Coordinates of C-alpha atoms in Angstrom, one line a residue:
M1 CA -15.7 -91.3 40.9
Y2 CA -14.3 -93.0 37.8
K3 CA -12.9 -91.7 34.7
T4 CA -12.7 -94.9 32.2
E5 CA -11.8 -94.4 28.7
V6 CA -13.4 -96.6 26.1
Y7 CA -13.6 -97.1 22.4
I8 CA -16.6 -97.7 20.5
L9 CA -16.2 -97.9 16.5
G10 CA -13.0 -96.9 17.0
Q11 CA -13.9 -93.7 19.0
K12 CA -12.5 -92.4 22.1
Y13 CA -15.0 -92.1 24.9
T14 CA -14.2 -90.8 28.7
I15 CA -17.1 -92.0 30.9
K16 CA -17.2 -90.6 34.1
G17 CA -19.7 -92.0 37.1
E18 CA -19.6 -94.4 40.2
K19 CA -19.2 -97.8 38.0
S20 CA -16.2 -99.7 38.0
P21 CA -14.1 -99.4 35.0
E22 CA -14.3 -102.9 34.8
Y23 CA -18.0 -102.5 34.3
I24 CA -17.7 -99.7 32.1
Q25 CA -15.3 -101.4 29.9
R26 CA -17.8 -104.5 29.2
L27 CA -20.5 -102.0 28.9
A28 CA -18.6 -100.5 25.7
A29 CA -17.7 -103.4 24.4
Y30 CA -21.3 -104.9 24.6
V31 CA -22.3 -101.6 22.7
D32 CA -19.7 -101.8 20.4
E33 CA -20.5 -105.3 19.1
K34 CA -24.6 -104.5 18.7
L35 CA -23.2 -101.4 16.9
R36 CA -20.6 -103.5 14.3
K37 CA -23.5 -105.8 13.8
V38 CA -25.8 -102.8 12.7
Y39 CA -23.2 -101.8 10.3
E40 CA -22.4 -105.1 8.7
Q41 CA -26.0 -104.9 7.6
N42 CA -25.3 -101.6 6.2
S43 CA -22.0 -100.1 6.5
A44 CA -23.0 -96.8 4.5
M45 CA -25.6 -96.3 7.3
P46 CA -25.3 -92.5 9.2
P47 CA -23.8 -93.0 12.6
L48 CA -26.7 -91.2 14.4
R49 CA -29.4 -94.2 12.8
A50 CA -26.9 -97.1 13.3
A51 CA -26.7 -95.8 17.1
I52 CA -30.4 -95.5 17.4
L53 CA -31.3 -98.5 15.7
T54 CA -28.6 -100.3 18.2
C55 CA -30.4 -98.9 21.1
L56 CA -33.6 -99.9 19.7
Y57 CA -31.8 -103.6 19.8
I58 CA -30.7 -102.9 23.4
A59 CA -33.8 -101.7 25.0
D60 CA -35.5 -104.8 22.9
E61 CA -33.1 -107.3 24.9
L62 CA -33.9 -105.5 27.8
Y63 CA -37.8 -105.0 27.9
E64 CA -37.7 -109.3 27.0
T65 CA -35.0 -109.8 30.1
K66 CA -37.7 -107.8 32.6
K67 CA -40.6 -109.7 30.8
E68 CA -38.8 -113.2 31.4
F69 CA -37.7 -112.4 35.0
E70 CA -41.3 -111.3 35.7
E71 CA -42.7 -114.5 34.4
T72 CA -40.0 -116.1 35.9
K73 CA -41.2 -114.5 39.7
Q74 CA -44.3 -115.2 39.2
Q75 CA -43.2 -119.1 38.8
L76 CA -41.3 -119.3 41.5
K77 CA -43.7 -117.6 43.5
K78 CA -46.7 -120.1 42.7
L79 CA -44.0 -122.6 43.3
E80 CA -43.9 -121.0 46.8
E81 CA -47.5 -121.2 47.2
K82 CA -47.5 -125.1 46.1
T83 CA -44.8 -125.8 48.3
N84 CA -46.2 -124.3 51.6
E85 CA -49.3 -126.1 50.6
L86 CA -47.9 -129.4 50.4
L87 CA -45.7 -128.5 53.9
L88 CA -49.4 -128.1 55.3
L89 CA -50.2 -131.3 54.6
L90 CA -47.3 -132.7 55.9
E91 CA -47.9 -131.3 59.4

C-alpha cells in the first residue's frame, strides 16, 4: 500500500491506496485543474459547492468517454463482422 501526499487548491491531502504515487499525483493534478476552473468562474463560491460542481463536470467527462467507448466498440464489432464476411467471399 502506498501513501502519497498531494495538494489540491493549496490544501495538503494524504492518500493511501494501491495505486502508484505517480498515478495519484496525476489524478490530484487533474482534480486541482478542474477545481481551479470552477473557481475562475466564481471565486466566492463555497468550497463544497465548487467540489460538487467539479465532481459533476468530471462525471460528465467520464460518462461521455464511456459512451464514446461503447459506440466505438460497436463500430469495431460491425467492422469485424464485415471483414469476416468479405474473407468468406474470398475463400
